[in-house]
Amino acid sequence: MSDDPVEYVVENKPCLVSLEEGKKYAWCTCKLSKTQPFCDGAHKGTEHRPMVFKAEKTEDVLLCACKATKSGPYCDGAHNNLEDVYAEASDAEILSMKDSVQIDQDANGKALVDGGAYVMTPNDKNDTVVGNLRYQPVIAKEDGATKLSLHRLTVSAGTTKWMEYEGVDTVLYFVSGAGTVDIAGREFNVDKEAGLYVRPGEKFRVITDEEMVIYATACPLLTDLTVTDDNETTFQTEQEERYIAFDEATANVMANRIYQELVDKKVGSNEVTQFIGQIPKSRAAMHRHLYEEAIVILTGYGKMWTGTKVTEVKTGDVLFLPHRQGHSVECTDEGGMQLMGVFYPSGSPAINY
């Protein structure tokens, strides 16, 4: 593909298209087509040629329109780095949502906004207690989730019983505290700001000398946590590496934001991706994802906008975003905001439309 400058005829964001299994498509590489993201022959007379590909299955996908992707024809989030500042809400967008209804949390700590999205503050009173383990669901089928189950686990000093989300991938994130996680007989030393992957068919337990707060994601089936006295499972040695810690020095830069994928395909998690991100004081442009997402606010505060409604968010809150639900997180904290996110199906948090 040539790097010669040419005129853009589309915005620097991907195009949502529906592909049909077995059908061939010609993806524009010259940026001149008026039928983006597909070729209309406008490249004739230039050195550009379209990329022809066959759809492997019938599905909705995001095809690159900025032509900066390294995964053509698919968007890889490269459009976010074409500007110095991550796409922020325009004056027109802010004006269009000036009459958004302020939604406060109800008696259960939940603020329900547009499209089934919500913000909630976990309440210790909702915990189930088993020995030195306290846990509660914060995203479940009853909340409108179709793929992601999310639990908050609070562990005090000692050794928990064995835990399992049967038959699904499990991803742990350590909010606070340090200790050891025993995955079916294999021990991992863990600390805050890190993720750990537990394969289907493995039980795990936590050993610690201090209080730990952990978020556990189970995917792709909505599954409750089971707690038992015994472990009859075996650590699956075909995937030895499971633990990934946040490292700001090697994090991905996305305009004026950074993020790092923790648990993903590199440690064998093919269903769910976990990431940690940092955002400055700003209001993102409204956007959508082709995945179901959960976000935990680790530090900072602000608002979440969903089109006709808005609600406050703060440290410790959990955000649930259904598939394709428009949203914009605004950080109003001068110190910025740090968050942990998980989503299904797996991919990159930089890909949106």
mmCIF file of C-alpha atoms in Angstrom:
data_model
loop_
_atom_site.group_PDB
_atom_site.id
_atom_site.type_symbol
_atom_site.label_atom_id
_atom_site.label_comp_id
_atom_site.label_asym_id
_atom_site.label_seq_id
_atom_site.Cartn_x
_atom_site.Cartn_y
_atom_site.Cartn_z
ATOM 1 C CA MET A 1 0.000 0.000 0.000
ATOM 2 C CA SER A 2 1.417 3.396 -0.906
ATOM 3 C CA ASP A 3 2.104 6.020 1.742
ATOM 4 C CA ASP A 4 1.545 8.867 -0.704
ATOM 5 C CA PRO A 5 -0.900 11.406 0.745
ATOM 6 C CA VAL A 6 -4.340 11.315 -0.828
ATOM 7 C CA GLU A 7 -7.640 12.900 0.059
ATOM 8 C CA TYR A 8 -9.797 11.152 2.665
ATOM 9 C CA VAL A 9 -13.429 10.721 1.722
ATOM 10 C CA VAL A 10 -14.492 9.060 4.958
ATOM 11 C CA GLU A 11 -14.004 9.767 8.636
ATOM 12 C CA ASN A 12 -11.160 8.090 10.467
ATOM 13 C CA LYS A 13 -13.340 5.390 11.972
ATOM 14 C CA PRO A 14 -14.290 1.909 10.773
ATOM 15 C CA CYS A 15 -17.358 0.902 8.808
ATOM 16 C CA LEU A 16 -19.826 -1.604 10.224
ATOM 17 C CA VAL A 17 -20.739 -4.106 7.503
ATOM 18 C CA SER A 18 -22.522 -7.453 7.292
ATOM 19 C CA LEU A 19 -20.531 -10.165 5.526
ATOM 20 C CA GLU A 20 -21.997 -13.317 3.963
ATOM 21 C CA GLU A 21 -20.133 -16.595 4.286
ATOM 22 C CA GLY A 22 -18.282 -17.563 1.084
ATOM 23 C CA LYS A 23 -18.874 -14.224 -0.637
ATOM 24 C CA LYS A 24 -15.916 -12.260 -2.049
ATOM 25 C CA TYR A 25 -15.409 -8.564 -1.290
ATOM 26 C CA ALA A 26 -12.988 -5.930 -2.573
ATOM 27 C CA TRP A 27 -11.739 -3.644 0.222
ATOM 28 C CA CYS A 28 -10.645 -0.157 -0.861
ATOM 29 C CA THR A 29 -6.980 0.644 -0.151
ATOM 30 C CA CYS A 30 -6.742 4.020 -1.916
ATOM 31 C CA LYS A 31 -9.165 6.037 0.276
ATOM 32 C CA LEU A 32 -10.791 7.446 -2.890
ATOM 33 C CA SER A 33 -13.819 5.165 -3.118
ATOM 34 C CA LYS A 34 -17.215 6.722 -2.507
ATOM 35 C CA THR A 35 -18.621 3.328 -1.473
ATOM 36 C CA GLN A 36 -16.387 2.873 1.576
ATOM 37 C CA PRO A 37 -15.094 0.574 2.783
ATOM 38 C CA PHE A 38 -15.420 -1.223 -0.558
ATOM 39 C CA CYS A 39 -13.767 -0.471 -3.897
ATOM 40 C CA ASP A 40 -15.730 1.417 -6.572
ATOM 41 C CA GLY A 41 -12.904 1.528 -9.138
ATOM 42 C CA ALA A 42 -11.690 5.004 -8.168
ATOM 43 C CA HIS A 43 -8.134 3.686 -7.876
ATOM 44 C CA LYS A 44 -7.846 3.396 -11.667
ATOM 45 C CA GLY A 45 -4.885 5.407 -12.905
ATOM 46 C CA THR A 46 -3.091 5.078 -9.545
ATOM 47 C CA GLU A 47 -0.750 2.406 -8.190
ATOM 48 C CA HIS A 48 -3.381 1.182 -5.723
ATOM 49 C CA ARG A 49 -5.294 -2.068 -5.986
ATOM 50 C CA PRO A 50 -8.157 -3.283 -3.787
ATOM 51 C CA MET A 51 -7.693 -6.187 -1.381
ATOM 52 C CA VAL A 52 -10.007 -9.038 -2.376
ATOM 53 C CA PHE A 53 -11.044 -11.397 0.419
ATOM 54 C CA LYS A 54 -13.633 -14.090 1.051
ATOM 55 C CA ALA A 55 -15.833 -14.035 4.152
ATOM 56 C CA GLU A 56 -15.231 -17.102 6.295
ATOM 57 C CA LYS A 57 -18.632 -16.800 7.965
ATOM 58 C CA THR A 58 -21.749 -14.670 8.043
ATOM 59 C CA GLU A 59 -21.187 -11.949 10.616
ATOM 60 C CA ASP A 60 -21.090 -8.235 11.341
ATOM 61 C CA VAL A 61 -17.545 -6.827 11.274
ATOM 62 C CA LEU A 62 -15.727 -3.505 11.407
ATOM 63 C CA LEU A 63 -13.720 -2.884 8.234
ATOM 64 C CA CYS A 64 -10.976 -0.261 8.230
ATOM 65 C CA ALA A 65 -11.802 3.084 6.588
ATOM 66 C CA CYS A 66 -8.666 5.046 7.549
ATOM 67 C CA LYS A 67 -6.392 2.545 5.714
ATOM 68 C CA ALA A 68 -3.827 2.670 8.535
ATOM 69 C CA THR A 69 -4.681 -0.812 9.810
ATOM 70 C CA LYS A 70 -2.043 -3.523 9.836
ATOM 71 C CA SER A 71 -4.795 -6.154 9.823
ATOM 72 C CA GLY A 72 -6.558 -5.190 6.584
ATOM 73 C CA PRO A 73 -9.321 -5.315 5.714
ATOM 74 C CA TYR A 74 -10.280 -5.347 9.398
ATOM 75 C CA CYS A 75 -10.010 -2.435 11.825
ATOM 76 C CA ASP A 76 -7.237 -2.817 14.408
ATOM 77 C CA GLY A 77 -7.839 0.500 16.192
ATOM 78 C CA ALA A 78 -5.132 2.374 14.267
ATOM 79 C CA HIS A 79 -7.557 5.233 13.570
ATOM 80 C CA ASN A 80 -7.231 6.277 17.217
ATOM 81 C CA ASN A 81 -3.608 7.276 16.616
ATOM 82 C CA LEU A 82 -4.194 9.426 13.539
ATOM 83 C CA GLU A 83 -4.810 12.401 15.827
ATOM 84 C CA ASP A 84 -2.905 13.667 18.876
ATOM 85 C CA VAL A 85 -6.047 13.525 21.013
ATOM 86 C CA TYR A 86 -8.424 10.568 21.317
ATOM 87 C CA ALA A 87 -11.764 11.299 19.653
ATOM 88 C CA GLU A 88 -13.632 13.593 22.028
ATOM 89 C CA ALA A 89 -17.249 14.656 22.052
ATOM 90 C CA SER A 90 -17.850 17.469 19.586
ATOM 91 C CA ASP A 91 -19.677 20.679 20.479
ATOM 92 C CA ALA A 92 -22.650 19.433 18.434
ATOM 93 C CA GLU A 93 -22.701 16.119 20.282
ATOM 94 C CA ILE A 94 -22.498 17.813 23.681
ATOM 95 C CA LEU A 95 -25.337 20.140 22.698
ATOM 96 C CA SER A 96 -27.483 17.214 21.491
ATOM 97 C CA MET A 97 -27.212 15.561 24.928
ATOM 98 C CA LYS A 98 -27.556 18.664 27.102
ATOM 99 C CA ASP A 99 -31.047 17.567 28.163
ATOM 100 C CA SER A 100 -29.988 14.042 29.149
ATOM 101 C CA VAL A 101 -31.872 12.810 32.198
ATOM 102 C CA GLN A 102 -29.716 12.449 35.302
ATOM 103 C CA ILE A 103 -30.131 8.922 36.700
ATOM 104 C CA ASP A 104 -29.255 8.324 40.332
ATOM 105 C CA GLN A 105 -28.553 4.951 41.895
ATOM 106 C CA ASP A 106 -31.535 3.096 43.323
ATOM 107 C CA ALA A 107 -31.732 1.376 46.717
ATOM 108 C CA ASN A 108 -29.668 -1.523 45.337
ATOM 109 C CA GLY A 109 -26.888 0.777 44.148
ATOM 110 C CA LYS A 110 -27.752 0.550 40.445
ATOM 111 C CA ALA A 111 -28.311 3.396 37.971
ATOM 112 C CA LEU A 112 -29.997 2.017 34.844
ATOM 113 C CA VAL A 113 -29.440 4.109 31.718
ATOM 114 C CA ASP A 114 -30.163 3.607 27.996
ATOM 115 C CA GLY A 115 -30.303 0.196 26.330
ATOM 116 C CA GLY A 116 -29.887 -1.832 29.501
ATOM 117 C CA ALA A 117 -26.503 -0.285 30.336
ATOM 118 C CA TYR A 118 -25.956 0.522 33.986
ATOM 119 C CA VAL A 119 -23.574 1.723 36.669
ATOM 120 C CA MET A 120 -23.615 0.071 40.076
ATOM 121 C CA THR A 121 -21.785 0.319 43.366
ATOM 122 C CA PRO A 122 -21.357 -3.135 44.949
ATOM 123 C CA ASN A 123 -22.820 -3.308 48.459
ATOM 124 C CA ASP A 124 -21.158 -5.547 51.044
ATOM 125 C CA LYS A 125 -24.618 -6.487 52.344
ATOM 126 C CA ASN A 126 -25.162 -8.507 49.146
ATOM 127 C CA ASP A 127 -22.144 -10.761 49.771
ATOM 128 C CA THR A 128 -22.436 -14.519 50.205
ATOM 129 C CA VAL A 129 -19.990 -15.611 52.910
ATOM 130 C CA VAL A 130 -18.088 -18.918 52.783
ATOM 131 C CA GLY A 131 -15.247 -19.026 55.319
ATOM 132 C CA ASN A 132 -12.772 -16.228 54.528
ATOM 133 C CA LEU A 133 -14.420 -15.615 51.123
ATOM 134 C CA ARG A 134 -17.179 -13.105 50.433
ATOM 135 C CA TYR A 135 -18.586 -12.852 46.924
ATOM 136 C CA GLN A 136 -21.452 -11.292 44.983
ATOM 137 C CA PRO A 137 -22.560 -11.110 41.341
ATOM 138 C CA VAL A 138 -22.374 -7.610 39.843
ATOM 139 C CA ILE A 139 -23.212 -8.636 36.267
ATOM 140 C CA ALA A 140 -25.475 -11.626 35.647
ATOM 141 C CA LYS A 141 -28.356 -12.850 33.491
ATOM 142 C CA GLU A 142 -30.796 -10.969 35.711
ATOM 143 C CA ASP A 143 -29.017 -7.743 34.727
ATOM 144 C CA GLY A 144 -29.508 -8.358 31.003
ATOM 145 C CA ALA A 145 -26.083 -9.869 30.313
ATOM 146 C CA THR A 146 -25.941 -12.528 27.605
ATOM 147 C CA LYS A 147 -22.281 -13.606 27.789
ATOM 148 C CA LEU A 148 -20.375 -12.055 30.684
ATOM 149 C CA SER A 149 -20.692 -13.042 34.330
ATOM 150 C CA LEU A 150 -18.799 -10.780 36.735
ATOM 151 C CA HIS A 151 -18.350 -11.362 40.470
ATOM 152 C CA ARG A 152 -16.581 -9.324 43.125
ATOM 153 C CA LEU A 153 -14.584 -11.556 45.458
ATOM 154 C CA THR A 154 -13.330 -10.264 48.807
ATOM 155 C CA VAL A 155 -10.838 -12.523 50.563
ATOM 156 C CA SER A 156 -9.560 -12.068 54.124
ATOM 157 C CA ALA A 157 -6.432 -13.672 55.585
ATOM 158 C CA GLY A 158 -6.317 -17.451 55.153
ATOM 159 C CA THR A 159 -7.031 -20.006 52.435
ATOM 160 C CA THR A 160 -10.337 -20.057 50.597
ATOM 161 C CA LYS A 161 -12.221 -23.138 49.553
ATOM 162 C CA TRP A 162 -11.926 -24.235 45.917
ATOM 163 C CA MET A 163 -13.827 -22.122 43.386
ATOM 164 C CA GLU A 164 -14.949 -22.810 39.819
ATOM 165 C CA TYR A 165 -17.032 -21.392 36.998
ATOM 166 C CA GLU A 166 -17.854 -24.708 35.381
ATOM 167 C CA GLY A 167 -17.048 -25.208 31.702
ATOM 168 C CA VAL A 168 -16.012 -21.636 30.845
ATOM 169 C CA ASP A 169 -12.984 -19.354 30.724
ATOM 170 C CA THR A 170 -12.305 -17.494 33.977
ATOM 171 C CA VAL A 171 -10.316 -14.272 34.179
ATOM 172 C CA LEU A 172 -9.271 -12.735 37.505
ATOM 173 C CA TYR A 173 -8.225 -9.142 38.148
ATOM 174 C CA PHE A 174 -6.560 -8.151 41.430
ATOM 175 C CA VAL A 175 -7.759 -4.745 42.602
ATOM 176 C CA SER A 176 -5.985 -4.726 45.961
ATOM 177 C CA GLY A 177 -3.886 -6.947 48.167
ATOM 178 C CA ALA A 178 -1.401 -9.674 47.287
ATOM 179 C CA GLY A 179 -1.115 -13.397 47.808
ATOM 180 C CA THR A 180 -1.107 -16.701 45.979
ATOM 181 C CA VAL A 181 -3.660 -18.236 43.622
ATOM 182 C CA ASP A 182 -3.559 -22.013 43.384
ATOM 183 C CA ILE A 183 -4.928 -23.170 40.025
ATOM 184 C CA ALA A 184 -5.617 -26.895 40.345
ATOM 185 C CA GLY A 185 -2.298 -27.521 42.108
ATOM 186 C CA ARG A 186 -0.134 -24.892 40.336
ATOM 187 C CA GLU A 187 0.575 -21.797 42.443
ATOM 188 C CA PHE A 188 0.982 -18.235 41.116
ATOM 189 C CA ASN A 189 2.141 -15.277 43.210
ATOM 190 C CA VAL A 190 -0.226 -12.401 42.469
ATOM 191 C CA ASP A 191 -0.364 -8.685 43.202
ATOM 192 C CA LYS A 192 -2.678 -5.773 42.426
ATOM 193 C CA GLU A 193 -3.000 -4.389 38.880
ATOM 194 C CA ALA A 194 -2.612 -7.816 37.291
ATOM 195 C CA GLY A 195 -4.707 -10.484 35.584
ATOM 196 C CA LEU A 196 -4.753 -14.269 35.783
ATOM 197 C CA TYR A 197 -6.377 -16.805 33.459
ATOM 198 C CA VAL A 198 -8.072 -20.022 34.625
ATOM 199 C CA ARG A 199 -8.926 -22.520 31.907
ATOM 200 C CA PRO A 200 -12.254 -24.405 31.701
ATOM 201 C CA GLY A 201 -12.073 -27.515 33.868
ATOM 202 C CA GLU A 202 -9.727 -26.018 36.489
ATOM 203 C CA LYS A 203 -10.598 -25.031 40.051
ATOM 204 C CA PHE A 204 -8.755 -22.301 41.939
ATOM 205 C CA ARG A 205 -8.318 -21.007 45.481
ATOM 206 C CA VAL A 206 -6.747 -17.917 47.059
ATOM 207 C CA ILE A 207 -4.137 -17.910 49.843
ATOM 208 C CA THR A 208 -3.309 -14.579 51.469
ATOM 209 C CA ASP A 209 -2.177 -12.848 54.662
ATOM 210 C CA GLU A 210 -4.208 -9.705 53.960
ATOM 211 C CA GLU A 211 -7.540 -8.632 52.506
ATOM 212 C CA MET A 212 -7.760 -8.906 48.738
ATOM 213 C CA VAL A 213 -10.404 -7.596 46.352
ATOM 214 C CA ILE A 214 -10.662 -9.580 43.114
ATOM 215 C CA TYR A 215 -12.992 -9.327 40.123
ATOM 216 C CA ALA A 216 -13.749 -12.638 38.411
ATOM 217 C CA THR A 217 -15.141 -12.776 34.880
ATOM 218 C CA ALA A 218 -16.674 -15.968 33.472
ATOM 219 C CA CYS A 219 -17.397 -16.308 29.765
ATOM 220 C CA PRO A 220 -18.977 -17.132 27.285
ATOM 221 C CA LEU A 221 -21.857 -18.738 29.209
ATOM 222 C CA LEU A 222 -23.587 -17.063 32.130
ATOM 223 C CA THR A 223 -22.311 -19.168 35.001
ATOM 224 C CA ASP A 224 -22.499 -18.837 38.768
ATOM 225 C CA LEU A 225 -19.582 -19.424 41.108
ATOM 226 C CA THR A 226 -19.439 -22.825 42.815
ATOM 227 C CA VAL A 227 -17.461 -23.269 46.030
ATOM 228 C CA THR A 228 -16.376 -26.734 47.212
ATOM 229 C CA ASP A 229 -14.071 -28.339 49.791
ATOM 230 C CA ASP A 230 -12.130 -30.510 47.365
ATOM 231 C CA ASN A 231 -10.230 -30.161 44.109
ATOM 232 C CA GLU A 232 -10.526 -33.014 41.630
ATOM 233 C CA THR A 233 -9.191 -30.989 38.696
ATOM 234 C CA THR A 234 -5.692 -30.873 37.197
ATOM 235 C CA PHE A 235 -3.656 -27.897 35.982
ATOM 236 C CA GLN A 236 -3.573 -27.932 32.180
ATOM 237 C CA THR A 237 0.106 -27.731 31.310
ATOM 238 C CA GLU A 238 -0.402 -26.985 27.597
ATOM 239 C CA GLN A 239 -0.825 -23.344 28.705
ATOM 240 C CA GLU A 240 1.835 -22.611 31.335
ATOM 241 C CA GLU A 241 1.807 -18.806 31.271
ATOM 242 C CA ARG A 242 -1.306 -17.394 32.948
ATOM 243 C CA TYR A 243 -0.331 -14.266 34.897
ATOM 244 C CA ILE A 244 0.130 -10.809 33.324
ATOM 245 C CA ALA A 245 0.912 -7.649 35.332
ATOM 246 C CA PHE A 246 0.263 -4.086 34.187
ATOM 247 C CA ASP A 247 3.418 -2.319 32.984
ATOM 248 C CA GLU A 248 2.958 1.306 31.981
ATOM 249 C CA ALA A 249 6.345 1.313 30.252
ATOM 250 C CA THR A 250 5.152 -1.225 27.677
ATOM 251 C CA ALA A 251 1.492 -0.186 27.474
ATOM 252 C CA ASN A 252 -0.113 0.709 24.134
ATOM 253 C CA VAL A 253 -0.461 4.404 23.303
ATOM 254 C CA MET A 254 -3.822 5.463 21.880
ATOM 255 C CA ALA A 255 -3.554 9.200 21.128
ATOM 256 C CA ASN A 256 -3.451 10.802 24.617
ATOM 257 C CA ARG A 257 -4.573 7.609 26.385
ATOM 258 C CA ILE A 258 -2.847 4.356 27.222
ATOM 259 C CA TYR A 259 -4.063 0.808 27.625
ATOM 260 C CA GLN A 260 -2.591 -2.643 28.054
ATOM 261 C CA GLU A 261 -4.230 -5.935 27.271
ATOM 262 C CA LEU A 262 -3.602 -8.263 30.199
ATOM 263 C CA VAL A 263 -5.369 -11.586 29.773
ATOM 264 C CA ASP A 264 -6.056 -12.388 26.120
ATOM 265 C CA LYS A 265 -5.032 -14.885 23.458
ATOM 266 C CA LYS A 266 -1.357 -14.668 24.405
ATOM 267 C CA VAL A 267 -2.131 -16.636 27.580
ATOM 268 C CA GLY A 268 -4.752 -18.840 25.952
ATOM 269 C CA SER A 269 -7.928 -16.844 26.614
ATOM 270 C CA ASN A 270 -9.756 -17.106 23.300
ATOM 271 C CA GLU A 271 -13.158 -16.012 24.618
ATOM 272 C CA VAL A 272 -12.575 -12.910 26.735
ATOM 273 C CA THR A 273 -10.070 -10.037 26.731
ATOM 274 C CA GLN A 274 -9.093 -8.154 29.886
ATOM 275 C CA PHE A 275 -7.362 -4.776 29.778
ATOM 276 C CA ILE A 276 -6.366 -1.870 31.974
ATOM 277 C CA GLY A 277 -6.551 1.710 30.729
ATOM 278 C CA GLN A 278 -5.777 5.260 31.776
ATOM 279 C CA ILE A 279 -7.665 8.288 30.481
ATOM 280 C CA PRO A 280 -7.074 12.006 31.112
ATOM 281 C CA LYS A 281 -9.704 14.545 32.048
ATOM 282 C CA SER A 282 -11.864 14.473 28.906
ATOM 283 C CA ARG A 283 -15.175 13.373 27.412
ATOM 284 C CA ALA A 284 -14.940 10.672 24.760
ATOM 285 C CA ALA A 285 -17.066 10.831 21.629
ATOM 286 C CA MET A 286 -20.084 8.528 21.655
ATOM 287 C CA HIS A 287 -19.116 5.127 20.283
ATOM 288 C CA ARG A 288 -20.125 1.459 20.218
ATOM 289 C CA HIS A 289 -18.478 -1.950 20.313
ATOM 290 C CA LEU A 290 -19.363 -5.290 18.786
ATOM 291 C CA TYR A 291 -18.855 -6.889 22.166
ATOM 292 C CA GLU A 292 -20.434 -7.053 25.617
ATOM 293 C CA GLU A 293 -18.286 -5.191 28.118
ATOM 294 C CA ALA A 294 -17.786 -4.686 31.841
ATOM 295 C CA ILE A 295 -15.679 -1.863 33.287
ATOM 296 C CA VAL A 296 -14.472 -1.393 36.866
ATOM 297 C CA ILE A 297 -13.435 2.151 37.838
ATOM 298 C CA LEU A 298 -10.165 1.716 39.740
ATOM 299 C CA THR A 299 -9.426 5.393 40.407
ATOM 300 C CA GLY A 300 -11.040 8.693 39.502
ATOM 301 C CA TYR A 301 -14.559 9.878 38.867
ATOM 302 C CA GLY A 302 -16.785 11.322 36.165
ATOM 303 C CA LYS A 303 -19.932 10.502 34.209
ATOM 304 C CA MET A 304 -21.278 7.974 31.732
ATOM 305 C CA TRP A 305 -23.445 9.267 28.876
ATOM 306 C CA THR A 306 -25.629 6.918 26.835
ATOM 307 C CA GLY A 307 -27.617 9.243 24.568
ATOM 308 C CA THR A 308 -30.668 10.335 26.530
ATOM 309 C CA LYS A 309 -29.424 9.570 30.049
ATOM 310 C CA VAL A 310 -26.345 10.284 32.156
ATOM 311 C CA THR A 311 -25.130 9.013 35.521
ATOM 312 C CA GLU A 312 -22.210 9.583 37.869
ATOM 313 C CA VAL A 313 -19.288 7.122 38.071
ATOM 314 C CA LYS A 314 -16.604 6.899 40.751
ATOM 315 C CA THR A 315 -13.853 4.685 42.133
ATOM 316 C CA GLY A 316 -15.223 1.199 42.865
ATOM 317 C CA ASP A 317 -18.164 1.394 40.469
ATOM 318 C CA VAL A 318 -18.930 -1.283 37.886
ATOM 319 C CA LEU A 319 -20.241 -0.355 34.407
ATOM 320 C CA PHE A 320 -22.124 -2.798 32.196
ATOM 321 C CA LEU A 321 -22.315 -2.071 28.450
ATOM 322 C CA PRO A 322 -24.452 -4.365 26.281
ATOM 323 C CA HIS A 323 -23.438 -5.284 22.755
ATOM 324 C CA ARG A 324 -23.647 -2.213 20.449
ATOM 325 C CA GLN A 325 -24.855 0.159 23.160
ATOM 326 C CA GLY A 326 -23.720 3.726 22.491
ATOM 327 C CA HIS A 327 -21.794 5.275 25.368
ATOM 328 C CA SER A 328 -19.305 7.940 26.346
ATOM 329 C CA VAL A 329 -17.270 7.929 29.550
ATOM 330 C CA GLU A 330 -16.332 11.402 30.750
ATOM 331 C CA CYS A 331 -13.494 11.831 33.227
ATOM 332 C CA THR A 332 -13.945 14.991 35.319
ATOM 333 C CA ASP A 333 -11.079 14.173 37.691
ATOM 334 C CA GLU A 334 -8.002 16.389 37.216
ATOM 335 C CA GLY A 335 -5.877 13.369 38.114
ATOM 336 C CA GLY A 336 -7.396 11.253 35.365
ATOM 337 C CA MET A 337 -9.128 7.897 35.590
ATOM 338 C CA GLN A 338 -7.855 4.333 35.656
ATOM 339 C CA LEU A 339 -10.118 1.448 34.754
ATOM 340 C CA MET A 340 -10.144 -2.300 34.151
ATOM 341 C CA GLY A 341 -12.274 -3.718 31.389
ATOM 342 C CA VAL A 342 -13.294 -7.159 30.156
ATOM 343 C CA PHE A 343 -15.223 -7.999 27.015
ATOM 344 C CA TYR A 344 -16.565 -10.828 24.854
ATOM 345 C CA PRO A 345 -15.788 -11.782 22.162
ATOM 346 C CA SER A 346 -12.053 -11.223 22.547
ATOM 347 C CA GLY A 347 -10.214 -8.581 20.533
ATOM 348 C CA SER A 348 -8.767 -5.108 21.047
ATOM 349 C CA PRO A 349 -10.316 -2.382 23.246
ATOM 350 C CA ALA A 350 -9.142 0.148 20.633
ATOM 351 C CA ILE A 351 -11.698 -1.116 18.091
ATOM 352 C CA ASN A 352 -14.943 0.861 18.149
ATOM 353 C CA TYR A 353 -17.347 2.582 15.806
#
